[in-house]
CSV table of C-alpha atoms in Angstrom, one decimal:
chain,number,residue,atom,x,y,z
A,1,UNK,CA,-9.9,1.5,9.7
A,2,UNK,CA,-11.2,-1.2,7.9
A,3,UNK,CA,-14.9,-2.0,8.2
A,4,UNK,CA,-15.1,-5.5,10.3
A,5,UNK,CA,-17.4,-6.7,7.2
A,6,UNK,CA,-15.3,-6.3,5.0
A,7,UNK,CA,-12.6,-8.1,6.8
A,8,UNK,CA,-15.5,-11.2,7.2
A,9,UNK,CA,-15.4,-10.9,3.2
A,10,UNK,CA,-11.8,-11.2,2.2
A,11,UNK,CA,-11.5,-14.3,4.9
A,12,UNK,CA,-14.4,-15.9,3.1
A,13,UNK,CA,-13.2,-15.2,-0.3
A,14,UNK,CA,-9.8,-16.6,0.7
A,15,UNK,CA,-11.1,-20.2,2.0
A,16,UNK,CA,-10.0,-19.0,6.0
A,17,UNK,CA,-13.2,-19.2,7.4
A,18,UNK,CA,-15.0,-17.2,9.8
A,19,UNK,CA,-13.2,-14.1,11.5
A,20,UNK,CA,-13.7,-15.5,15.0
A,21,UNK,CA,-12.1,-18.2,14.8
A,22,UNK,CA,-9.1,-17.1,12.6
A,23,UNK,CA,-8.6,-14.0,14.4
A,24,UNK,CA,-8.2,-16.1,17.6
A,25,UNK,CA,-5.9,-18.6,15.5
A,26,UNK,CA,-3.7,-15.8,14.9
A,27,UNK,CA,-3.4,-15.0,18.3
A,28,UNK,CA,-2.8,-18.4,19.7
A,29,UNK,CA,-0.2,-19.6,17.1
A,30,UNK,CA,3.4,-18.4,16.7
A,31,UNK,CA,2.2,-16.9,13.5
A,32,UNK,CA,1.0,-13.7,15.5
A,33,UNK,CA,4.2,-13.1,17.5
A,34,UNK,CA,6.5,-13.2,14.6
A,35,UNK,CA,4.4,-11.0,12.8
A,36,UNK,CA,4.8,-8.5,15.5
A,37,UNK,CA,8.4,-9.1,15.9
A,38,UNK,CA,9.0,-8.2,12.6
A,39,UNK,CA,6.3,-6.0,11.8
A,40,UNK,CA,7.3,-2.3,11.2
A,41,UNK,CA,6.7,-0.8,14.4
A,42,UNK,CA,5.3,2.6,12.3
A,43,UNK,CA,2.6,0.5,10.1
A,44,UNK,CA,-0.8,0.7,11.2
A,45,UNK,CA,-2.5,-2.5,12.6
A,46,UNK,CA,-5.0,-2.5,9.7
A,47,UNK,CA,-2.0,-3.8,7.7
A,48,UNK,CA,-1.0,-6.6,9.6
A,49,UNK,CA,-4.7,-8.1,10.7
A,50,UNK,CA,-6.5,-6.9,6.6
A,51,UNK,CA,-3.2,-7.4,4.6
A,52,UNK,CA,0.2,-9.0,6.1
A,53,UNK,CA,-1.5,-12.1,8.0
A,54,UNK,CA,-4.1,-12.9,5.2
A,55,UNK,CA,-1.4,-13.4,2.8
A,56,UNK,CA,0.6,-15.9,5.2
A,57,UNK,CA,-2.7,-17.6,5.9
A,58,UNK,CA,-2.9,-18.1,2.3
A,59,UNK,CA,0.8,-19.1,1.8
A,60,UNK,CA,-0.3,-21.5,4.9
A,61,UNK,CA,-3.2,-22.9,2.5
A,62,UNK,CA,-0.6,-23.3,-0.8
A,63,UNK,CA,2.0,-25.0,1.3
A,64,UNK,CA,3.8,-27.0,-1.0
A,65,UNK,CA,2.0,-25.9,-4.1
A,66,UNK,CA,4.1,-23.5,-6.8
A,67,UNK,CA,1.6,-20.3,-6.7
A,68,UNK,CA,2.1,-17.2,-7.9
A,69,UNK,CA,0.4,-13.7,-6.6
A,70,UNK,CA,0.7,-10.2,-8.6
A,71,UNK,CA,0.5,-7.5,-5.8
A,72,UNK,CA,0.0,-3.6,-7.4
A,73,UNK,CA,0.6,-0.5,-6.0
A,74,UNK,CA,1.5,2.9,-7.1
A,75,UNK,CA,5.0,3.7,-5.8
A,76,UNK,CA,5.8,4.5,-2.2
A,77,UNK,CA,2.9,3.1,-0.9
A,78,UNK,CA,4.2,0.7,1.0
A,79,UNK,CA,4.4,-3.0,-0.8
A,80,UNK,CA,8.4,-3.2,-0.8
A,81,UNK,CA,8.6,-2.7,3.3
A,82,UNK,CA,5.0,-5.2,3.0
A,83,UNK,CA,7.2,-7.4,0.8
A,84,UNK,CA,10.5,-7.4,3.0
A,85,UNK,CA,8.1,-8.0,6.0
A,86,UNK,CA,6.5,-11.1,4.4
A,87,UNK,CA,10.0,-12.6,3.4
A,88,UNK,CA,10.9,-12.3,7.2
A,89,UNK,CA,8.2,-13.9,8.7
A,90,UNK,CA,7.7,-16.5,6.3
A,91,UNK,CA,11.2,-17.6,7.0
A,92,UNK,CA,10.4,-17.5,10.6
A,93,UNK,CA,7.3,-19.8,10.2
A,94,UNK,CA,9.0,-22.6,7.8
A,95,UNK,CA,6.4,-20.7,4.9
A,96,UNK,CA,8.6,-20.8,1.5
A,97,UNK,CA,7.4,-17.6,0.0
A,98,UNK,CA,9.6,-15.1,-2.1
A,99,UNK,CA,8.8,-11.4,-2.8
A,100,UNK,CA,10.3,-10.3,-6.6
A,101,UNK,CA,9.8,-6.8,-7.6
A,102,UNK,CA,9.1,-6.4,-11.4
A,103,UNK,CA,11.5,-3.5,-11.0
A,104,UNK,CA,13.9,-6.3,-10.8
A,105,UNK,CA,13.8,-7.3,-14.5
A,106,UNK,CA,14.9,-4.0,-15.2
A,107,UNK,CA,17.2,-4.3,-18.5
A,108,UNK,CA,20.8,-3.5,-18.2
A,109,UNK,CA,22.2,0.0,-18.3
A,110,UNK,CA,22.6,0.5,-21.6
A,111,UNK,CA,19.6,-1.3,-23.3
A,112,UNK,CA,17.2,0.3,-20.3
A,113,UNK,CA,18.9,3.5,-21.2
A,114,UNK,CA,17.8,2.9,-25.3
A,115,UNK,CA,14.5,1.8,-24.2
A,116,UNK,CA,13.7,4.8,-22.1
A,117,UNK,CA,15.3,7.2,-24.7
A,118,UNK,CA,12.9,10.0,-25.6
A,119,UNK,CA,9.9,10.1,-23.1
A,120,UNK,CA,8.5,13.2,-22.3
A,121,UNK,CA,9.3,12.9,-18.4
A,122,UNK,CA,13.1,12.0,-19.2
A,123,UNK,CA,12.7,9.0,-16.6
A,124,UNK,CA,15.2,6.4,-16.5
A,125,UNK,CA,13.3,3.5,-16.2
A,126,UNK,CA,10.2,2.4,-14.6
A,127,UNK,CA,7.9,2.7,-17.9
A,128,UNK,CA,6.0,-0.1,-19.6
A,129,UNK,CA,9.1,-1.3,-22.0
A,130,UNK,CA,12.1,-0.9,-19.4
A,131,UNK,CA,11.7,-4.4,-18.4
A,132,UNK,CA,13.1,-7.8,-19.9
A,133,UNK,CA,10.0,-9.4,-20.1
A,134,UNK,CA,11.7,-13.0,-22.4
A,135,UNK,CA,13.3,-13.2,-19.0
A,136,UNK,CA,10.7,-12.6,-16.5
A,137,UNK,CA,8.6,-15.0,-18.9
A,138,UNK,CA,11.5,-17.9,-18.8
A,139,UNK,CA,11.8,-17.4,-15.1
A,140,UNK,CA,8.7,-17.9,-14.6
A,141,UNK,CA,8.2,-20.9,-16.8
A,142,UNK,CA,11.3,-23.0,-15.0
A,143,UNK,CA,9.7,-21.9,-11.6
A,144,UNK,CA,6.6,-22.9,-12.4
A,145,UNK,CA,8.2,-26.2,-13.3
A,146,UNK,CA,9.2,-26.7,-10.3
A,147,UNK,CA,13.2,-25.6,-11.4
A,148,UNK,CA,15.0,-23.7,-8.7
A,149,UNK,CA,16.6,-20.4,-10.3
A,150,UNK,CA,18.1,-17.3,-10.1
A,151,UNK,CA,16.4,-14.3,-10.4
A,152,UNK,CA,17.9,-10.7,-11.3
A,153,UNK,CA,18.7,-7.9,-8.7
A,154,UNK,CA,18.4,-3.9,-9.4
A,155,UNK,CA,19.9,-1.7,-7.6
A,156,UNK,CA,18.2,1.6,-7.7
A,157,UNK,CA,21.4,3.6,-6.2
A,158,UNK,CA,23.8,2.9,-8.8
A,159,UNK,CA,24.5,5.4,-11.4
A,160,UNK,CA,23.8,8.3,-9.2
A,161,UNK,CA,20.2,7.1,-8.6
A,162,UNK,CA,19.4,5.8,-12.4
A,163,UNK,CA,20.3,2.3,-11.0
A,164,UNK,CA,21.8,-0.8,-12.5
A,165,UNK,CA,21.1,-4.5,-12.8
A,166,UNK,CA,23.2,-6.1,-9.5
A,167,UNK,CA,23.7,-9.5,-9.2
A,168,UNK,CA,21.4,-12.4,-9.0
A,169,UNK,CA,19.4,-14.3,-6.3
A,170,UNK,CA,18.6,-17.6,-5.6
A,171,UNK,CA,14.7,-18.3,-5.9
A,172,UNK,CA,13.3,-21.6,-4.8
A,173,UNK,CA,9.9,-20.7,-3.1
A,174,UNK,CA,6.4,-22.2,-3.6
A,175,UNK,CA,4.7,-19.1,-3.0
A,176,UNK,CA,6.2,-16.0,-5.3
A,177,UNK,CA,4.6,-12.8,-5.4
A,178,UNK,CA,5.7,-10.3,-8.4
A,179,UNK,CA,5.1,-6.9,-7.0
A,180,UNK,CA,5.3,-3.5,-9.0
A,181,UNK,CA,3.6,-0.1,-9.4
A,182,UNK,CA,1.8,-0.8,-13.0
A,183,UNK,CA,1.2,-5.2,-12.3
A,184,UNK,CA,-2.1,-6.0,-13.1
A,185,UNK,CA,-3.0,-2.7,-15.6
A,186,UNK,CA,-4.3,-3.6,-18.4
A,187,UNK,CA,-3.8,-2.1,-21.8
A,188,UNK,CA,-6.8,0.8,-23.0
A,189,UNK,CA,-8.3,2.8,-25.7
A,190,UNK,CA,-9.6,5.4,-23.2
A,191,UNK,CA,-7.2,7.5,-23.6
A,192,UNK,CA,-8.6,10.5,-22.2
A,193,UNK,CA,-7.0,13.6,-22.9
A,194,UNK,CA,-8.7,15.6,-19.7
A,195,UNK,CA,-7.7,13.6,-16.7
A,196,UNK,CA,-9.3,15.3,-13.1
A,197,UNK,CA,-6.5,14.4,-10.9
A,198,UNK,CA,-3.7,16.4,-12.9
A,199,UNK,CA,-3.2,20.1,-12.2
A,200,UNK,CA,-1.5,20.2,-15.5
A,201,UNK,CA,-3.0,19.1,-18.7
A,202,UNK,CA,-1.3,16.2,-20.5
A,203,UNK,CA,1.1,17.7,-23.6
A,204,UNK,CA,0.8,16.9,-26.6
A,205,UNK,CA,4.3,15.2,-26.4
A,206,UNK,CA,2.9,13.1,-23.2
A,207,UNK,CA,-0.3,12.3,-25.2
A,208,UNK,CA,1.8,10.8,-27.8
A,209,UNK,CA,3.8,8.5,-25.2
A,210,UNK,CA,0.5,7.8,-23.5
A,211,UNK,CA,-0.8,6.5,-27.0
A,212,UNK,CA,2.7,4.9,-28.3
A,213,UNK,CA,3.0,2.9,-24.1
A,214,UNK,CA,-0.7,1.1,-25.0
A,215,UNK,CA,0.8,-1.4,-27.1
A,216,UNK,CA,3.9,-2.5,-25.4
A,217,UNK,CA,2.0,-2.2,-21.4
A,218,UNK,CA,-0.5,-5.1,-23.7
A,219,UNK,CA,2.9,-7.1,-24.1
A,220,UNK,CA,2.6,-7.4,-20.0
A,221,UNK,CA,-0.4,-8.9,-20.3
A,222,UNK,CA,0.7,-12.6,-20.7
A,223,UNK,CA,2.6,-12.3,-17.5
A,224,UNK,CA,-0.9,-11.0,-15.3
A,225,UNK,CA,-2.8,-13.8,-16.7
A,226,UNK,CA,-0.1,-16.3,-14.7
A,227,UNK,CA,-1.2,-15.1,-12.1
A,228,UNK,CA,-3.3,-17.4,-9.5
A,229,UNK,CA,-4.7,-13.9,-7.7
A,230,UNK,CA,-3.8,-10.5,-8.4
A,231,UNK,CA,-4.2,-8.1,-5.6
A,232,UNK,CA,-4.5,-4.2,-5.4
A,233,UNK,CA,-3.7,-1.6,-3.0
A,234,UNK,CA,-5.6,1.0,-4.6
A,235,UNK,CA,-4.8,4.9,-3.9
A,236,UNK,CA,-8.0,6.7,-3.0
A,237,UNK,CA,-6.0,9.6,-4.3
A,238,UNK,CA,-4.8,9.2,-7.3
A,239,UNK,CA,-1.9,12.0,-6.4
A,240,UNK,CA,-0.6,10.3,-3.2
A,241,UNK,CA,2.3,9.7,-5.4
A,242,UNK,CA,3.3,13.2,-5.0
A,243,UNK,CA,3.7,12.5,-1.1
A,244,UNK,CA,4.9,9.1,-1.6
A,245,UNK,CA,7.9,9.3,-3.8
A,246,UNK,CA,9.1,12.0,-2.3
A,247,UNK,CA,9.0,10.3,0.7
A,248,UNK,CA,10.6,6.6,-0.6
A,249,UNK,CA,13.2,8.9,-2.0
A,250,UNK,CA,14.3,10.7,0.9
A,251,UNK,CA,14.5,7.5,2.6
A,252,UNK,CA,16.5,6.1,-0.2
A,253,UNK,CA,19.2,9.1,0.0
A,254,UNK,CA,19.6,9.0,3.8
A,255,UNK,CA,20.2,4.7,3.9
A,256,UNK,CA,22.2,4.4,0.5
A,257,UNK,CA,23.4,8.2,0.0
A,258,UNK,CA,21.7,8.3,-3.3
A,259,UNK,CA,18.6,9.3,-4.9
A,260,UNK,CA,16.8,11.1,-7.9
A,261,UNK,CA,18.1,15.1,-7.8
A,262,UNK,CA,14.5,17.0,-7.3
A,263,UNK,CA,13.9,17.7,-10.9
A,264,UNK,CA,14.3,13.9,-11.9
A,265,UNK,CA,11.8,13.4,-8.7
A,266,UNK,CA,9.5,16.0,-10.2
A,267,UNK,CA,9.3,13.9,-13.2
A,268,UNK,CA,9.3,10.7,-12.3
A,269,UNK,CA,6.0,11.8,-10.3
A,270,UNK,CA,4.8,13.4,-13.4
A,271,UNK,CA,5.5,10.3,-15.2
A,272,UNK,CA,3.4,8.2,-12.8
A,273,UNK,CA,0.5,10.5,-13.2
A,274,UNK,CA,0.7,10.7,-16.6
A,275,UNK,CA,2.3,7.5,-18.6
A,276,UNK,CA,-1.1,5.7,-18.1
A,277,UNK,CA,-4.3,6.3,-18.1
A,278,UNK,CA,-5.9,6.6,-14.3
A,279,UNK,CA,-8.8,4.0,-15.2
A,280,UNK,CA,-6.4,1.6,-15.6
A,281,UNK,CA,-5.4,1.8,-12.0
A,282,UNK,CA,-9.5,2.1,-11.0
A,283,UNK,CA,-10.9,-0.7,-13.2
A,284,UNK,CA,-8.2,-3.1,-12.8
A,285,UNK,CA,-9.8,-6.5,-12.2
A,286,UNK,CA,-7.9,-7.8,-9.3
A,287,UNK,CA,-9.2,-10.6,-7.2
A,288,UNK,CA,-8.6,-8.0,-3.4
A,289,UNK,CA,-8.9,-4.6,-3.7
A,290,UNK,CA,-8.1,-2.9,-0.7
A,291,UNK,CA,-8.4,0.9,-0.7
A,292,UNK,CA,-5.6,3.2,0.8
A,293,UNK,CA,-5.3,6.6,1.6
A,294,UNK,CA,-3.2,9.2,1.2
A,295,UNK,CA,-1.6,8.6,4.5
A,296,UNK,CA,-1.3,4.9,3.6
A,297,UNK,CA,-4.5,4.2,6.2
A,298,UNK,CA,-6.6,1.4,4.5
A,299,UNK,CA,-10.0,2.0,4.2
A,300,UNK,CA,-11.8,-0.4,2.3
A,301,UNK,CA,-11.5,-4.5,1.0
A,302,UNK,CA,-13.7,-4.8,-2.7
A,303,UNK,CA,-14.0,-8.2,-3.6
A,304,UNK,CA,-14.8,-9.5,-7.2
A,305,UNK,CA,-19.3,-10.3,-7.5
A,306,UNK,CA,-19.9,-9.5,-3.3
A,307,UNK,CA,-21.9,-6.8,-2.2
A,308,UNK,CA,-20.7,-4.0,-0.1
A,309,UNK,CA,-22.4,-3.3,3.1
A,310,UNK,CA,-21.9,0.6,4.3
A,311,UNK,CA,-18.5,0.8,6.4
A,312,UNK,CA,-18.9,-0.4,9.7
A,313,UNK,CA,-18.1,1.5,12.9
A,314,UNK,CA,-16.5,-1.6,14.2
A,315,UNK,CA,-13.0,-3.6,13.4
A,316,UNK,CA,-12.4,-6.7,14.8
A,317,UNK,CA,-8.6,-5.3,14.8
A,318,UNK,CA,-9.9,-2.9,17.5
């Protein structure tokens, strides 16, 4: 549960005020019922009240100004059903806001399938190079502009579960937020070849890729700086993905009848434990850092320069 000071912290930071009073503007505005109406009836109330509603407060604050907001997570944490939740009750609420996934800009089949040629985990995509950054960067520049535009669609069913570029879709919000498993990271020459969280030691092979991904994740880096805030949901564990994925996955096979086999699973989590070095997950410098556990519980709000009080036994979510 997150501490109630730390909830005090991230309203500051965001120019909401004091909790009080916007907790009880929440629940005296339609804002607060159509987040509950739409609100996954599974999710914890930590991420409505620390997460979900702060961000349509600040989408509240933009209104009418073209804004754009990274949001990182490792996968299967939770950001695509935060995303699709966001969408819905913006909508609801006359808020224009727009949720793309980086996963989105995925190239097409074949180029994705050069790209990705040769890595160590045999993954089909998801690496730092798999994306069609020219367009990302051109999409963002006419949106920024104030152009309305389409955006691509991936589809990670097709091809048995490699998945395939799949139409386009209209994007004309003010407020965008560009979410993915690796935005934000940053690239690094701590390369360390002894990483704690893997049961496994890197290969040699993997320490190559490792080395040869620094270049082209610093290639993403023009894209983070676009960003007006850049938030984290950062893993306490850095092996929740193990639990995660295999989770997304199985819900992925029983809605759309397709999914990774278990070996490309195995790999793919392999991949995420491996491709990049963990520090730049823990030193990414992200304007909200809120901690999450392995059972996707949020634990903890780190702000950039404040001071962290020991958790409180309180929440004001209580």
């Amino acid at each position: 549960m997150i501490p109630s000071d730390d909830q005090q912290r991230l309203l500051q930071h965001l120019d909401l005020g004091d909790a009080v009073t916007w907790f009880a503007e929440q629940r005296k505005t339609e804002r607060h019922q159509v987040a509950l109406d739409h609100w996954h009836p599974e999710a914890a109330p930590d991420w409505l009240w620390s997460v979900g509603l702060p961000l349509l407060s600040l989408a509240n604050q933009w209104r009418g100004q073209r804004r754009l907001l990274g949001l990182s997570a490792l996968p299967g944490c939770g950001k695509t059903t935060l995303g699709q939740w966001i969408e819905a009750a913006g909508k609801v609420l006359d808020l224009s806001i727009q949720v793309v996934s980086l996963d989105d800009f995925y190239f097409e089949a074949d180029q994705l399938d050069a790209a990705m040629r040769g890595n160590p985990w045999g993954v089909p995509r998801a690496l730092p190079g798999s994306h069609d950054l020219n367009l990302l960067q051109d999409c963002l520049l006419q949106w920024r502009e104030g152009q309305d535009l389409s955006m691509p669609c991936f589809d990670k069913a097709k091809r048995n579960g490699r998945g395939d570029r799949n139409g386009w879709r209209r994007c004309d919000a003010d407020f965008l937020i560009l979410e993915g498993w690796f935005v934000g990271c940053e690239s690094t020459m701590d390369l360390a070849t002894a990483e704690s969280h893997l049961e496994t030691p890197l290969t040699p092979e993997e320490l190559a890729w490792r080395t040869k991904l620094q270049p082209v994740l610093a290639d993403y880096e023009a894209i983070w700086s676009s960003f007006d805030q850049l938030w984290q949901l950062r893993a306490r564990n850095f092996n929740a993905p193990l639990l995660w994925k295999r989770q997304q996955e199985a819900t992925l096979q029983s809605e759309r009848g397709a999914s990774l086999s278990p070996s490309e699973l195995e790999r793919f989590i392999r991949m995420i434990l491996c491709a990049l070095p963990s520090c730049c997950f823990q030193q990414m410098r992200a304007d909200v850092v809120v901690e999450v556990d392995s059972d996707r519980s949020l634990r903890r709000i780190h702000l950039p320069n404040a001071i962290q009080d020991s958790p409180s036994s309180a929440s004001l979510t209580g």
